[in-house]
Coordinates of C-alpha atoms in Angstrom, one line a residue:
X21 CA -130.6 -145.6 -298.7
X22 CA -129.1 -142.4 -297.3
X23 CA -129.9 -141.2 -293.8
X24 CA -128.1 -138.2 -293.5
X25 CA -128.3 -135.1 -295.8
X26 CA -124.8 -132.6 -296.0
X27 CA -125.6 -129.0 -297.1
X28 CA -122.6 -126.7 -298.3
X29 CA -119.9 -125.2 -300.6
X30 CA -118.0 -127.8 -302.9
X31 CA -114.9 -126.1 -303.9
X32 CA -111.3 -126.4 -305.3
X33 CA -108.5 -126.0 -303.0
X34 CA -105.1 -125.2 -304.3
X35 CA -102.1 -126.3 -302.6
X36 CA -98.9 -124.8 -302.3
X37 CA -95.8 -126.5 -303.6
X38 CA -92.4 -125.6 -302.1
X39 CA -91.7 -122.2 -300.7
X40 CA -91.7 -120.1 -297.5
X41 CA -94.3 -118.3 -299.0
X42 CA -97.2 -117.9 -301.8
X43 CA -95.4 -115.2 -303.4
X44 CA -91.8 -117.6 -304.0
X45 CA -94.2 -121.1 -304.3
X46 CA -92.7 -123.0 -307.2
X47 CA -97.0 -124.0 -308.1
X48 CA -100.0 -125.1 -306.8
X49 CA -101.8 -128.7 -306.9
X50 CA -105.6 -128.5 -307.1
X51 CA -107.7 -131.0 -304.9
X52 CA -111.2 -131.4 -304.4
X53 CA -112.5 -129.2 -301.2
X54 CA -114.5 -127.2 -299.1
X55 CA -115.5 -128.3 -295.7
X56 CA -119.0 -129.7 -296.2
X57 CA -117.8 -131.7 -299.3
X58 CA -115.3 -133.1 -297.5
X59 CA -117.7 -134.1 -294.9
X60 CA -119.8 -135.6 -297.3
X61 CA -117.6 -137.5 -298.9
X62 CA -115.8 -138.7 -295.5
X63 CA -119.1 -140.0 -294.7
X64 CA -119.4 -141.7 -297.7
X65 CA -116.0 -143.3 -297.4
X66 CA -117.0 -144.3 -293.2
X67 CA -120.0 -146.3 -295.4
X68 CA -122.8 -143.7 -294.5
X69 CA -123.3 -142.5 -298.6
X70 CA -124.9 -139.1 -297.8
X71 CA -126.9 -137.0 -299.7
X72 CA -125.4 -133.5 -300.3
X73 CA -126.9 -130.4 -301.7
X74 CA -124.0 -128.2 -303.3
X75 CA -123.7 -126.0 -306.1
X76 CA -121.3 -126.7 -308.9
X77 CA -119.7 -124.2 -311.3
X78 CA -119.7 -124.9 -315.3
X79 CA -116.4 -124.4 -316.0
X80 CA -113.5 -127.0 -316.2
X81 CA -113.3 -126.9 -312.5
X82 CA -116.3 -127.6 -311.6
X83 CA -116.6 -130.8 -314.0
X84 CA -113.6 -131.7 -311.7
X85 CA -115.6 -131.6 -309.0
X86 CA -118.4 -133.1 -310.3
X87 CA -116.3 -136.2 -311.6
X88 CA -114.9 -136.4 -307.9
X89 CA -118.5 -137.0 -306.0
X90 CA -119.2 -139.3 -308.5
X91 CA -116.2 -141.3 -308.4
X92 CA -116.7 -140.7 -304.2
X93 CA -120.5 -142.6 -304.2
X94 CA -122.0 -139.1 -303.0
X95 CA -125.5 -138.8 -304.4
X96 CA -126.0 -136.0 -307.0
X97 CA -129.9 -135.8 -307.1
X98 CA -129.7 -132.6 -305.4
X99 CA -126.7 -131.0 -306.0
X100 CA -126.5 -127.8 -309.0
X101 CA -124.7 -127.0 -312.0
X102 CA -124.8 -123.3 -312.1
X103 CA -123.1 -120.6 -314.8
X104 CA -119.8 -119.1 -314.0
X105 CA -116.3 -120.0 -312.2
X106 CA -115.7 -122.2 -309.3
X107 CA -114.3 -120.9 -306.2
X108 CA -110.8 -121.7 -305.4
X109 CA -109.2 -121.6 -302.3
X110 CA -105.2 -120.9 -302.2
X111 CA -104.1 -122.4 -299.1
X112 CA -100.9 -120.3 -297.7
X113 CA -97.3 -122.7 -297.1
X114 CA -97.6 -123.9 -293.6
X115 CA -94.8 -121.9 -292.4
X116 CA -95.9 -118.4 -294.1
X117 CA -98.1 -115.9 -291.1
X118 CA -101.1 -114.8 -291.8
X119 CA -103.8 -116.3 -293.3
X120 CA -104.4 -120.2 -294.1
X121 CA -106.8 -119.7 -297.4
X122 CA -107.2 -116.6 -299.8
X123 CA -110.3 -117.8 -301.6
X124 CA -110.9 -116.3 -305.9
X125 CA -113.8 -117.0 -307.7
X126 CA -117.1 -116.4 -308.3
X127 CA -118.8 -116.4 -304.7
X128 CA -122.2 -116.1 -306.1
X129 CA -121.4 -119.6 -307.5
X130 CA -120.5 -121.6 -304.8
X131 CA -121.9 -120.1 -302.0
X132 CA -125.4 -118.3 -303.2
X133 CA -127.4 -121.2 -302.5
X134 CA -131.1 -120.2 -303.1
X135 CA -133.4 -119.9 -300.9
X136 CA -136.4 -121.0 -303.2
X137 CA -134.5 -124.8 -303.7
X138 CA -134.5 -126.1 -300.7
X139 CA -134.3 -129.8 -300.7
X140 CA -137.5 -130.4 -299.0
X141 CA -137.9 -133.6 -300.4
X142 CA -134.9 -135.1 -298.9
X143 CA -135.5 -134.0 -295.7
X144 CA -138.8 -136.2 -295.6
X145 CA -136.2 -139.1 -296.0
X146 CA -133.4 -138.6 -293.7
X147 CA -133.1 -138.4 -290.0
X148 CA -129.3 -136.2 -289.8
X149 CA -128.7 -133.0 -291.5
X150 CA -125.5 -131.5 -291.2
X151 CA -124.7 -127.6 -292.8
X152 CA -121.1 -125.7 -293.1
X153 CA -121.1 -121.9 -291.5
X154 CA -118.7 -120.8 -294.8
X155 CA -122.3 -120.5 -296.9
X156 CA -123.6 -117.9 -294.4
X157 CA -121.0 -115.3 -295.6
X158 CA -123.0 -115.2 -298.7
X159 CA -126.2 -113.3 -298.5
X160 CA -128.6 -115.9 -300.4
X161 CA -126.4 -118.5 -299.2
X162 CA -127.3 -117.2 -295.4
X163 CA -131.1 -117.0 -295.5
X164 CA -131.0 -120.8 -297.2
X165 CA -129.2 -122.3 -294.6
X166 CA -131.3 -120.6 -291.5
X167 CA -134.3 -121.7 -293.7
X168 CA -132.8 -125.2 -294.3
X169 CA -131.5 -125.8 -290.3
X170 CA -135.5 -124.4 -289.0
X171 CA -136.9 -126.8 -291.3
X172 CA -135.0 -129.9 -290.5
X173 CA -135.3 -129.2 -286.8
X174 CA -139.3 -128.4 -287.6
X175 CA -139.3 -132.1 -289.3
X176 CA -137.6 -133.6 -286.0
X177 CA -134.1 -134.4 -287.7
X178 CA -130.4 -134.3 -285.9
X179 CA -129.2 -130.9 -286.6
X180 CA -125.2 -130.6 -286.6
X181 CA -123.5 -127.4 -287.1
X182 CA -120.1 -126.8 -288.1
X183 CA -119.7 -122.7 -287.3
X184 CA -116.8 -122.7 -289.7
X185 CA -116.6 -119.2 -289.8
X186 CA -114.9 -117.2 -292.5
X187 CA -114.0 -113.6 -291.3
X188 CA -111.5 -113.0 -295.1
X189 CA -115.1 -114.3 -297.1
X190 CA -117.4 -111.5 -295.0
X191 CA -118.5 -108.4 -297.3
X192 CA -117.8 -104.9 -295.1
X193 CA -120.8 -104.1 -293.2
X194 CA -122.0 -107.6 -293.3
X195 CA -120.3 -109.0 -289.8
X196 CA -122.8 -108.7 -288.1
X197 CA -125.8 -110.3 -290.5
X198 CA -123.2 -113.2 -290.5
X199 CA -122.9 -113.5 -286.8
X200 CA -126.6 -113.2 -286.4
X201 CA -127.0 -116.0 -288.5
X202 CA -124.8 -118.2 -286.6
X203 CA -126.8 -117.6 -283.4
X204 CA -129.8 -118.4 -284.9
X205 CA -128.7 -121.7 -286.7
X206 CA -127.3 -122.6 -283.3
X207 CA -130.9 -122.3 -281.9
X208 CA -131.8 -124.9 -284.1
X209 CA -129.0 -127.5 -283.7
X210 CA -128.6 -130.6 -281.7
X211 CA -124.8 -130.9 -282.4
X212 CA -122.2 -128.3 -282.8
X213 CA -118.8 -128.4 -284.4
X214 CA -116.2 -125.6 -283.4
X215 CA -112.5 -124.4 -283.1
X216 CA -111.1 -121.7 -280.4
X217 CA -110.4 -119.5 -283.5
X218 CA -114.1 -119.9 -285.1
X219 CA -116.0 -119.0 -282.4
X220 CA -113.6 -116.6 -281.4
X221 CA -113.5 -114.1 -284.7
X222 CA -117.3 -114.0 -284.0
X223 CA -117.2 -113.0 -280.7
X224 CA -119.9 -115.4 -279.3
X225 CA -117.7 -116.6 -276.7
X226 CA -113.9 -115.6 -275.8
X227 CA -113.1 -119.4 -273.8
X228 CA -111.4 -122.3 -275.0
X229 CA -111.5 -126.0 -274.9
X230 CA -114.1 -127.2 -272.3
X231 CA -115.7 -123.7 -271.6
X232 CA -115.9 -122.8 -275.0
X233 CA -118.5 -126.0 -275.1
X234 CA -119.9 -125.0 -272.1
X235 CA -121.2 -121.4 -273.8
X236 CA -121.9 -123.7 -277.5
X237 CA -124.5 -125.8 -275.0
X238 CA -126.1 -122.1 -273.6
X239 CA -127.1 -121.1 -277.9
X240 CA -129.4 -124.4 -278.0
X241 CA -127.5 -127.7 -278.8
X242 CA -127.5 -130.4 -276.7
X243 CA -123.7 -131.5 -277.8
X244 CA -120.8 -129.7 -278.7
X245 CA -117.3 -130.4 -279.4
X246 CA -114.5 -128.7 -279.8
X247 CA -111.8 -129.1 -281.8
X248 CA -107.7 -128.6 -280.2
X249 CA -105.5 -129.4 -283.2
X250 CA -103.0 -131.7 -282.5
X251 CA -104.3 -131.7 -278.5
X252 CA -107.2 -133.8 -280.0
X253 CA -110.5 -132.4 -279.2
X254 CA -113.3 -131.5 -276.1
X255 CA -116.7 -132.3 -275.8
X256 CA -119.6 -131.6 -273.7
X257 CA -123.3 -132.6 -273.5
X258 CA -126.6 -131.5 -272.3
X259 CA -129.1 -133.8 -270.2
X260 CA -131.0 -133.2 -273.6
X261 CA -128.4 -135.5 -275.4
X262 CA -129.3 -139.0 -275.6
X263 CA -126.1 -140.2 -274.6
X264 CA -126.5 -137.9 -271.2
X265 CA -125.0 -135.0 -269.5
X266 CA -121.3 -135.3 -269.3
X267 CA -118.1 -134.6 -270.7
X268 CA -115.6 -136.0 -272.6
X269 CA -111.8 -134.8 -273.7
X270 CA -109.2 -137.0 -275.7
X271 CA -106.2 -136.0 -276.6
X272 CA -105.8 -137.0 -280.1
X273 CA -103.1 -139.0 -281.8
X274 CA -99.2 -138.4 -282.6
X275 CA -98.7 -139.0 -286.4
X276 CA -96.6 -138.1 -288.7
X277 CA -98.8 -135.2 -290.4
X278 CA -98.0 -133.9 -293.5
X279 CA -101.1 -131.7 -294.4
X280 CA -103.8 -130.6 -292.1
X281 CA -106.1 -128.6 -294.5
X282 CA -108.8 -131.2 -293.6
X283 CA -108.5 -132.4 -290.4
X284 CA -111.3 -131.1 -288.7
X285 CA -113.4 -132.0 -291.8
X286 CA -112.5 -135.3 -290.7
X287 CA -112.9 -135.1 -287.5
X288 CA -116.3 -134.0 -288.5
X289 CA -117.4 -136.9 -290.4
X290 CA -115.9 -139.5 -287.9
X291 CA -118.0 -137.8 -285.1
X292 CA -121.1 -137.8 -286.9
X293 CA -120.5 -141.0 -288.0
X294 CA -120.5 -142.4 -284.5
X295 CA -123.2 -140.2 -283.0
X296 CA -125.5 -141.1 -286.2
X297 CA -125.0 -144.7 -285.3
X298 CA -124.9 -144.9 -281.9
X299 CA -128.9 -143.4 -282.3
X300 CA -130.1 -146.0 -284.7
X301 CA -132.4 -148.4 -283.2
X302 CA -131.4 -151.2 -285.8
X303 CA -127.3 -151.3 -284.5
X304 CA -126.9 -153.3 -282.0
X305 CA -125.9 -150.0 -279.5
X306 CA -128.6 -147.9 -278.1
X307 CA -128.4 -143.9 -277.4
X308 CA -128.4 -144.8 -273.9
X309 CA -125.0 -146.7 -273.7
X310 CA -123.4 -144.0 -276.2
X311 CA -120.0 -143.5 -274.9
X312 CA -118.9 -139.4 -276.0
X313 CA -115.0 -140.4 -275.0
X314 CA -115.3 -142.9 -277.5
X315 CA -117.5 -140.9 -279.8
X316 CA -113.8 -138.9 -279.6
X317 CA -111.6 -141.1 -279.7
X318 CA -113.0 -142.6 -283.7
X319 CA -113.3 -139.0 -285.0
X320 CA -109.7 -138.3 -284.1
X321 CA -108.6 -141.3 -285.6
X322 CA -110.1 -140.3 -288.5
X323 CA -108.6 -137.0 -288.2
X324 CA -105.3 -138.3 -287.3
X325 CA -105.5 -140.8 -290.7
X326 CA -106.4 -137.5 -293.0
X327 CA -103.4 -135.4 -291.9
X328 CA -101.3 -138.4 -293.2
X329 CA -101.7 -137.6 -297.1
X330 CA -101.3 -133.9 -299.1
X331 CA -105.3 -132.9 -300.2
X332 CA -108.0 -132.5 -297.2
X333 CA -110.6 -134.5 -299.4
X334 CA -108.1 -137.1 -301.0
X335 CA -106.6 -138.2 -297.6
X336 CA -110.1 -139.0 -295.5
X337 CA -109.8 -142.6 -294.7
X338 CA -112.5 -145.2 -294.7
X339 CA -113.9 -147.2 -292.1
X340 CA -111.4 -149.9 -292.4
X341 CA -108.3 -147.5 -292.0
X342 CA -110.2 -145.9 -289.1
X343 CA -111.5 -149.0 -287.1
X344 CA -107.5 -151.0 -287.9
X345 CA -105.8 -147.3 -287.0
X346 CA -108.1 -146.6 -283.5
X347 CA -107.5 -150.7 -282.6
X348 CA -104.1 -150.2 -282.8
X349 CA -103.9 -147.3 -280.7
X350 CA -105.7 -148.4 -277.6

């Protein structure tokens, strides 16, 4: 039975083969993407099976991507097929400037999630409901996930919030709707998820690492973490947490990395992961003796583990990998 509910964009990412960049490439790999599949399915893989409401193209791609969340144990009882093409997201060679992903595609598709489906029904059945920012650049896609984060915080579930946001995806004119949106799923979200560069394009808050928390904590959650790339990642809490007022930093792990599309996806689904458990009453840890720097410590494993393998959603380790890897390390 399924305890936490994902809400978000499934889409196709395609990598870059060799070339300095994507106009000399020699071709692109398609993979299975977008950042609140790839949580989904790295909580799936952590043992956490997750429910996850997406919308799915009917073209060839998104059979693809149907075939993947299948194969990945993530439940489809609320997930769409909808007419038209899939959205795909060129990711840029690692050593080109400029932007990471170009994104083609019908964005009405993937990201106009309607505001009259709301999965209702599956928030009467789980206590954690996590949402990507990426689906507020789209204007359906925006009012659905403020209605979807006010109603699981009305119901009394774990709200995270992965900001996630998109500046190259944002219609002219429509900056500010999208920023607006942001503050007002913050309002409603226990736990936020955040980069430097995120938060920064919106112009919420100019800090960095441990003050950038700091101002996340001010918008309403009571836990926020940042994430540092290969510095590992920062987090602070609230006296509202139930793991306490405090504040944690770890530094990550030195590996070998070979694609980073979806490390903070992974670092995502580790944390939540952790936090989920660490606030069930039937493990044998209680919210009180939650530990945040260890909270840290598992999603960077998990993080560390992803960047290992080419494809954000094909390199997310299980809970096996993750537990072995983080052993190892301390």
């Amino acid at each position: 039975m399924t305890d936490i509910l994902v809400a978000g964009e499934t889409l196709v990412d395609l990598l870059p083969g060799a070339g300095e960049t994507l106009r000399d490439v020699d071709g692109f790999t398609h993979r299975p993407g977008g950042a609140p599949a790839n949580v989904a399915v790295g909580l799936s893989r952590l043992g956490e099976r997750p429910a996850f409401w997406t919308r799915l193209g009917d073209d060839p791609f998104g059979d693809f991507l149907r075939e993947t969340l299948d194969e990945e144990g993530v439940s489809d009882a609320i997930s769409r097929r909808v007419g038209g093409n899939t959205t795909l997201a060129v990711v840029s060679p690692a050593s080109a400037d400029g932007r990471r992903f170009r994104f083609y595609g019908s964005r009405d598709v993937t990201f106009g999630f309607e505001p009259e489906g709301l999965p209702t029904d599956a928030l009467t059945a789980v206590s954690w409901v996590h949402l990507g920012g990426v689906a507020l650049t789209h204007p359906a896609g925006r009012t659905a996930m403020r209605r979807l984060a006010a109603a699981a915080d009305e119901r009394g579930c774990t709200v995270s919030f992965d900001v996630n946001y998109r500046p190259d995806l944002v219609p002219e004119g429509d900056r500010d709707a999208v920023v607006e949106a942001i503050r007002d799923i913050l309002g409603d979200t226990d736990v936020a998820f955040a980069s430097d560069e995120d938060v920064a394009a919106t112009g919420i808050s100019s800090h960095e690492g441990e003050e950038l928390a700091g101002d996340l904590l001010g918008h309403g959650p009571h836990t926020a973490a940042v994430t540092l790339g290969s510095d590992g990642a920062v987090a602070a809490s609230s006296t509202a947490a139930p793991w306490g007022e405090t504040t944690a930093r770890h530094g990550g792990f030195s590996v070998e990395a070979v694609d980073a599309t979806g490390a903070g996806d992974a670092f995502t689904s580790g944390l939540i992961s952790r936090f989920a458990a660490l606030t069930d009453g039937t493990t044998a840890s209680t919210a009180a003796e939650a530990d945040l720097a260890d909270a840290l410590a598992f999603a960077n494993a998990t993080a560390a583990l992803s960047v290992r393998d080419h494809g954000g959603m094909a390199a997310l380790p299980d809970r096996g990998a993750a537990d072995a890897f983080l052993a190892e390390r301390e």
